[in-house]
Structures are given as structure tokens and as C-alpha cells.
Coordinates of C-alpha atoms in Angstrom, one line a residue:
M4 CA 60.9 28.8 8.7
R5 CA 60.8 25.4 11.1
L6 CA 58.5 27.2 13.5
S7 CA 56.4 28.4 11.3
L8 CA 55.9 25.6 9.7
K9 CA 55.3 23.7 13.0
N10 CA 52.7 25.8 14.0
I11 CA 50.8 25.6 10.8
F12 CA 50.8 21.7 11.2
I13 CA 49.5 21.8 14.8
T14 CA 46.9 24.3 13.6
L15 CA 45.7 21.8 10.9
L16 CA 45.6 19.1 13.0
F17 CA 43.3 21.0 15.3
L18 CA 41.1 21.9 12.8
L19 CA 40.6 18.6 11.7
S20 CA 40.2 16.9 15.3
A21 CA 37.5 19.6 15.7
N22 CA 35.4 19.1 12.2
A23 CA 35.6 15.0 13.0
F24 CA 33.9 16.0 16.3
L25 CA 31.2 18.3 14.9
F26 CA 30.6 15.6 12.0
S27 CA 30.1 12.9 14.6
Q28 CA 27.9 15.1 16.6
D29 CA 25.9 16.0 13.4
K30 CA 25.5 12.1 12.5
S31 CA 23.9 11.3 16.1
H32 CA 21.7 14.3 15.5
T33 CA 20.6 12.9 12.3
M34 CA 20.1 9.4 13.6
E35 CA 17.8 10.9 16.0
Q36 CA 15.5 11.6 13.3
Q37 CA 14.9 15.1 15.1
K38 CA 16.6 17.3 12.4
P39 CA 14.6 20.7 12.3
T40 CA 12.6 21.9 9.6
R41 CA 13.0 25.7 8.6
S42 CA 11.4 27.7 11.4
K43 CA 9.2 30.8 12.0
S44 CA 9.5 33.6 14.0
S45 CA 6.4 34.9 16.2
G46 CA 7.3 38.4 17.8
N47 CA 10.2 36.9 19.9
I48 CA 9.5 33.3 19.7
T49 CA 10.9 31.1 17.0
N50 CA 8.8 27.9 16.2
T51 CA 10.4 24.9 15.4
I52 CA 9.2 21.4 13.6
L53 CA 11.0 18.7 14.3
Y54 CA 11.3 15.5 11.9
K55 CA 10.3 11.9 14.1
T56 CA 9.9 8.3 13.7
V57 CA 8.3 6.0 16.1
T58 CA 8.1 2.2 15.4
I59 CA 4.7 0.4 15.8
G60 CA 5.0 -3.2 15.7
K61 CA 7.3 -3.9 12.7
Y62 CA 6.3 -0.5 11.2
D63 CA 8.0 2.9 11.3
I64 CA 5.5 5.9 11.6
F65 CA 6.8 9.0 10.7
Y66 CA 5.4 12.3 12.3
R67 CA 6.4 15.9 12.6
E68 CA 6.2 17.7 16.4
G69 CA 6.6 21.2 17.5
G70 CA 5.5 23.5 20.3
S71 CA 5.8 22.6 24.3
S72 CA 4.4 19.4 25.7
N73 CA 2.3 21.0 28.3
R74 CA 0.6 23.3 26.1
P75 CA -3.3 22.1 24.4
V76 CA -2.2 19.2 21.6
I77 CA -3.6 19.4 17.9
L78 CA -3.5 16.2 15.9
F79 CA -3.6 16.8 12.2
L80 CA -4.7 13.9 10.0
H81 CA -3.8 14.6 6.2
G82 CA -5.8 13.7 3.2
F83 CA -4.8 11.6 0.0
P84 CA -2.6 11.3 -1.8
S85 CA -0.5 14.3 0.7
S86 CA 1.1 13.5 4.2
S87 CA 2.0 15.5 7.0
R88 CA 3.7 17.8 4.8
M89 CA 0.6 19.5 3.8
W90 CA 0.1 20.9 7.3
Q91 CA 3.8 22.1 7.3
P92 CA 2.7 26.1 7.3
L93 CA -0.1 25.3 9.9
L94 CA 2.4 23.6 12.1
E95 CA 5.1 26.3 12.2
E96 CA 2.7 28.8 13.3
L97 CA 0.6 27.2 15.7
S98 CA 3.7 25.4 17.4
A99 CA 4.1 28.9 19.2
N100 CA 0.9 28.3 21.6
Y101 CA 0.0 24.4 21.0
H102 CA 1.4 21.1 20.9
V103 CA 1.1 20.1 17.3
I104 CA 1.3 16.5 15.7
A105 CA 1.2 15.5 12.3
P106 CA 1.7 12.0 11.5
D107 CA 1.7 9.8 8.4
Y108 CA -0.2 7.0 7.7
I109 CA 1.3 3.6 7.1
G110 CA 1.9 3.2 3.3
F111 CA 2.0 7.7 3.1
G112 CA 4.7 9.9 3.1
H113 CA 8.0 8.8 5.2
S114 CA 6.0 6.0 7.0
S115 CA 6.6 2.4 6.5
Q116 CA 5.4 1.4 2.9
P117 CA 4.4 -2.4 3.0
S118 CA 3.3 -4.0 -0.1
A119 CA -0.8 -4.2 -0.7
D120 CA 0.1 -8.4 -0.4
S121 CA 1.7 -7.7 3.3
F122 CA -0.7 -5.4 4.5
K123 CA -4.2 -4.7 5.3
Y124 CA -4.9 -1.4 3.6
T125 CA -8.3 -0.3 5.1
F126 CA -9.5 2.5 6.7
D127 CA -9.9 0.4 10.2
N128 CA -6.6 -0.8 10.0
L129 CA -5.1 2.7 9.4
T130 CA -7.1 3.9 12.3
D131 CA -5.4 1.0 14.4
Y132 CA -2.0 2.4 13.6
V133 CA -2.8 5.7 14.4
E134 CA -4.5 5.2 17.7
K135 CA -1.6 2.7 18.6
F136 CA 0.3 5.8 17.7
I137 CA -1.8 8.0 19.8
A138 CA -0.8 5.8 22.7
E139 CA 2.6 5.5 22.3
L140 CA 3.1 9.6 22.4
K141 CA 0.6 9.4 25.5
L142 CA -1.7 11.5 24.1
T143 CA -4.7 12.3 26.5
K144 CA -6.5 14.8 24.9
F145 CA -6.4 16.3 21.7
I146 CA -7.8 18.5 19.3
L147 CA -8.7 17.0 15.7
V148 CA -8.0 18.6 12.6
Q149 CA -9.0 16.6 9.9
Q150 CA -8.8 16.6 5.7
D151 CA -10.3 14.3 2.9
Y152 CA -8.5 10.9 4.3
G153 CA -8.3 12.0 7.6
G154 CA -12.0 12.7 8.2
P155 CA -12.9 9.0 8.2
I156 CA -9.6 8.3 10.0
G157 CA -10.5 11.0 12.8
M158 CA -13.9 10.0 12.9
R159 CA -13.1 6.8 13.8
I160 CA -10.6 7.8 16.2
A161 CA -13.2 9.9 18.1
E162 CA -16.2 6.9 17.6
R163 CA -13.7 5.1 19.9
N164 CA -12.0 7.6 22.1
P165 CA -14.9 10.5 22.8
E166 CA -13.2 11.3 26.2
K167 CA -9.9 12.2 24.3
I168 CA -11.7 14.8 21.8
Q169 CA -11.3 18.2 22.9
A170 CA -13.0 19.6 19.5
I171 CA -13.0 18.9 16.0
I172 CA -11.8 21.1 13.1
V173 CA -12.8 19.8 9.4
Q174 CA -11.2 20.8 6.1
N175 CA -13.1 19.6 3.3
A176 CA -13.8 16.0 4.9
V177 CA -17.4 14.3 4.3
S178 CA -19.5 12.7 6.9
H179 CA -22.9 12.9 4.7
N180 CA -23.9 11.6 1.1
E181 CA -24.7 15.4 0.5
G182 CA -21.1 16.3 0.5
L183 CA -20.1 14.0 -2.5
S184 CA -19.8 15.1 -6.1
P185 CA -21.4 13.8 -9.1
L186 CA -17.8 12.6 -9.6
W187 CA -18.3 9.9 -7.2
D188 CA -21.1 7.5 -9.4
A189 CA -18.1 6.6 -11.5
R190 CA -16.5 5.5 -8.4
K191 CA -19.4 3.8 -7.4
A192 CA -19.1 1.5 -10.1
F193 CA -15.5 0.7 -9.0
W194 CA -17.0 -0.4 -5.9
A195 CA -19.7 -2.5 -7.4
D196 CA -17.4 -4.4 -10.1
R197 CA -13.8 -3.7 -8.9
E198 CA -12.4 -6.5 -11.3
K199 CA -14.6 -4.9 -14.2
Y200 CA -13.3 -1.1 -13.7
N201 CA -9.6 -1.9 -11.9
E202 CA -7.2 -1.2 -14.5
A203 CA -9.4 2.0 -16.2
V204 CA -9.5 3.2 -12.4
K205 CA -5.9 2.3 -12.0
K206 CA -4.5 4.3 -15.0
N207 CA -6.9 7.3 -14.1
F208 CA -5.7 7.3 -10.2
I209 CA -2.1 7.8 -10.8
S210 CA -2.1 9.8 -13.6
F211 CA -0.5 13.6 -13.9
E212 CA -3.7 14.7 -15.0
A213 CA -5.9 13.5 -11.6
T214 CA -3.4 14.5 -9.6
K215 CA -2.9 17.9 -10.9
Q216 CA -7.0 18.2 -11.0
R217 CA -7.0 17.4 -7.1
H218 CA -5.4 20.8 -6.3
I219 CA -6.6 22.7 -9.1
G220 CA -10.2 22.0 -9.0
T221 CA -12.3 24.5 -10.3
T222 CA -10.5 27.9 -9.0
P223 CA -10.6 30.7 -11.0
T224 CA -7.0 31.4 -10.0
P225 CA -4.4 28.4 -10.8
E226 CA -1.5 30.0 -11.2
K227 CA -2.1 30.4 -7.1
I228 CA -1.3 26.5 -6.9
D229 CA 2.6 25.9 -6.6
P230 CA 2.7 22.8 -9.1
D231 CA 5.3 21.3 -6.5
S232 CA 2.6 19.8 -4.7
Y233 CA 1.1 18.0 -7.3
T234 CA 4.0 16.7 -9.1
D235 CA 5.6 15.3 -5.7
E236 CA 2.1 13.8 -5.3
Y237 CA 2.2 12.0 -8.7
L238 CA 5.7 11.0 -7.8
F239 CA 4.7 9.5 -4.8
L240 CA 1.8 7.3 -6.9
N241 CA 4.0 6.2 -9.2
K242 CA 6.3 4.4 -7.0
P243 CA 6.5 0.7 -7.3
G244 CA 3.4 -0.9 -5.7
M245 CA 1.9 2.1 -5.0
A246 CA -1.2 2.2 -7.1
D247 CA -2.0 -1.1 -5.5
I248 CA -2.0 0.5 -2.0
Q249 CA -4.0 3.2 -2.9
L250 CA -6.4 1.3 -5.1
D251 CA -6.9 -1.2 -1.8
L252 CA -7.9 2.1 0.1
F253 CA -10.0 3.4 -2.1
Y254 CA -12.3 0.3 -2.9
D255 CA -12.5 0.2 0.8
Y256 CA -13.6 4.1 1.1
Q257 CA -17.2 2.7 0.3
N258 CA -16.9 1.4 4.2
N259 CA -16.4 5.3 5.2
V260 CA -20.2 6.0 3.1
K261 CA -21.6 3.3 4.9
S262 CA -20.8 4.7 8.2
Y263 CA -21.7 8.1 7.7
P264 CA -25.0 7.8 9.4
K265 CA -23.2 6.2 12.7
W266 CA -21.0 9.2 12.7
Q267 CA -23.7 11.3 12.5
E268 CA -24.9 9.9 15.3
W269 CA -22.3 10.2 17.1
L270 CA -22.0 14.1 16.5
K271 CA -25.5 14.3 17.4
K272 CA -24.8 12.6 20.9
H273 CA -21.7 14.5 21.9
Q274 CA -21.7 17.8 20.3
P275 CA -18.1 18.2 20.0
K276 CA -16.9 22.0 19.7
M277 CA -16.5 22.1 16.0
Q278 CA -15.0 24.3 13.0
V279 CA -15.5 23.3 9.7
I280 CA -13.3 25.4 6.8
W281 CA -14.1 24.3 3.2
G282 CA -12.6 25.4 -0.2
K283 CA -15.4 26.1 -2.5
F284 CA -13.5 24.9 -5.5
D285 CA -13.2 21.2 -4.5
P286 CA -14.4 19.3 -7.6
S287 CA -15.0 16.1 -5.2
F288 CA -16.8 17.2 -2.0
T289 CA -19.7 19.6 -2.4
V290 CA -20.2 22.8 0.0
A291 CA -23.5 21.2 0.7
G292 CA -21.3 18.8 2.8
A293 CA -20.0 21.6 5.0
W294 CA -22.9 22.9 5.9
K295 CA -24.5 19.2 6.7
Y296 CA -22.2 19.3 9.7
K297 CA -24.5 22.0 11.4
D298 CA -27.6 19.4 10.9
D299 CA -25.7 17.5 13.8
V300 CA -23.8 20.2 15.8
P301 CA -25.9 23.3 15.5
D302 CA -23.2 25.1 17.0
A303 CA -20.6 24.0 14.7
E304 CA -19.2 26.7 12.8
V305 CA -19.2 26.9 9.0
H306 CA -16.3 28.7 6.8
I307 CA -16.5 28.5 3.2
V308 CA -13.1 30.3 1.8
E309 CA -11.6 30.4 -1.4
G310 CA -9.7 27.3 -2.1
G311 CA -10.1 24.0 -3.6
H312 CA -10.0 20.5 -2.1
F313 CA -6.5 21.3 -0.7
A314 CA -7.9 24.8 0.4
L315 CA -4.3 25.8 2.1
D316 CA -2.9 26.2 -1.4
E317 CA -4.7 29.4 -1.8
A318 CA -6.2 30.3 1.1
E319 CA -3.4 29.8 3.8
P320 CA -3.6 33.0 6.0
V321 CA -7.5 32.8 5.9
I322 CA -7.4 29.4 7.6
L323 CA -4.9 30.3 10.1
G324 CA -6.8 33.0 11.0
L325 CA -10.0 31.3 12.0
M326 CA -8.1 28.4 13.5
Q327 CA -6.3 30.8 15.5
N328 CA -9.3 32.2 16.8
F329 CA -11.3 29.1 17.4
L330 CA -8.5 27.5 19.2
K331 CA -8.1 30.8 21.2
R332 CA -12.0 30.7 22.4
I333 CA -11.8 27.2 23.1
T334 CA -8.3 27.0 24.8
G335 CA -7.7 30.1 26.0
N336 CA -4.3 29.7 24.2
G337 CA -2.9 31.5 21.4
K338 CA -3.5 34.9 19.6

């Protein structure tokens, strides 16, 4: 009996020590902020996306990264009021053949969210930080994928760094007045008189109905839209101070519209390899905005898909296939 108890005691000590070691290893791994998300398999290849954070000045920029660093780089720029999370399905699939990177802007997702009183929330300033992020990761050439707010940020990056742009993929991001639906008439009134319309716009901006409508749009099949997408965004928009942050950016959006002519000139001058994928049920950005890119880049390929503003909600397999085909042609990689 004594021998048996002694053996049990030794065994328990061993198990406790092993668990302590595993806990310390897990804690260290978490502190590095490189915990892998769920993976997808492509044949015999398992694609793991890592969550990472880099500090730029006094702010943290969170980003998702996957794939080998010796593969062509794809930089994904998200929209409003989303984050790098919106790209997760594409990151998992494309990381088998490309080095995929998707940051959250300052004020979004898991990046730092300084108050509107302490940080200048303009598209110029957000772009400055994305540029610093690009420099920190030493990205010398990449393919831009830009949706919604990612469009004006991406075009600013292209303007400032034309030598780094290998190609541009646009998903419901406008660079022409023709792409703005009649909904923008009321928004332009806010730009003309912020003081008068501030509270009304603020109330609508963070409402559940408006947040849901960004995803549902005019789709005939709303049952395809995962309600988690707009519910999570509604909670994000109602965080303390977030409405003021987003209203500052929304007010500054008028400077994007004023920049459309110079972005069009940039496209005409540089003729980048370009793919435009557009969800036709988008209530804010019209299909005409997709076709206008061909005025600037005649060789741009335009695809209108059965989806809304966040076209991946409904048309992920179609969009993935279109992108894979385009990327293979311009890089020689992939399916």
C-alpha cells in the first residue's frame, strides 16, 4: 500500500509539472500575439492565418498575416465599419500561394482607438499610418485589394508609391462621382453644414437599422447574410467615443470625392493591372461606378456579382474564383 501511494504521489507531481510547463509555453505564445486562427486545407496544404500587432509611434496596428514571405504580397484594405476580419475567408484560401496581409486602421478592429480629441481622424492621416505599417513590414511591391474606405486609402498609397503597386483589385470602392448613389445627397448636406446635421447623422450612423442595411442592401436573398456581421459592427459603433471617431472620418470623406479627378489621372497615367468586382445590390455605390474604371484603364476587367456592398457576404466562392484567376495571370502563382 505504501509503495502504491508513493507511486501515485510521484505521478501527480509529474503531471502538475508538465501542465505548468505547457501553461508557460502557451502564455508566451499568446504574448507574441501570433495565435493561429482556424485553418483551411487546400489539397495537402494547410493555410494558417496569424494574428499580429506592430507598434507605430505610440499606436498599435493589428493585422492578419498568412503565407510564405517569398510569395507575391497581397495587401487587403478593409471598409467601414468593418476590419481585417472581413477578409478572413480570402486570407485563408489565398495564403496557400501568396503572402497575404490585412491591417486594421487606427480606430478600427483591434488597432489602437485614440479618442477623436487626441487623434486626427482623416483619410490622409489613416493613410500615413498604413504607409508606416508598410515600411515597418518592409513591403516593396504588392497587390492592393481595396473595399469601401480601403479605396481612398489605397488610392492615396498608390499615388505616393506607384513603384510598389503590382496590381489593384477593387471591391465596391468608388473613384468616380457616377458611383455615388442618391443616398449621398443627404450626406453632402452634412458636409455643407456639419453643425446643423451632426446629431441627426450621428443617430442614424450608429443605429442598428443603418448598420444592417449596409449588409442587406437591396439583395433579394437576405437570408444569405449572416446576422453576426452587422450585429458585431453595431456593437463596435456603439463603443464609447466611437461615433465621434467615425463622424470625423465621414465628414472628411468629402475630400475623397474632391480627389476623384486626380485618382482618375493616376490610373490613366500608370495603367495598372486591374480587376473590379462589384456587388450589384449595394445601396450606396452604384454599378456605374464599377464600369467607370474602364474609362481610365481600358484593360481593367469588371465583374458584377450577386452581392451587396459587402459582396463577400453572398458571393465568396465566385469572388475567390475571379481573384484566383486574375492573380495567377499577373503573378504566375496559384490555381
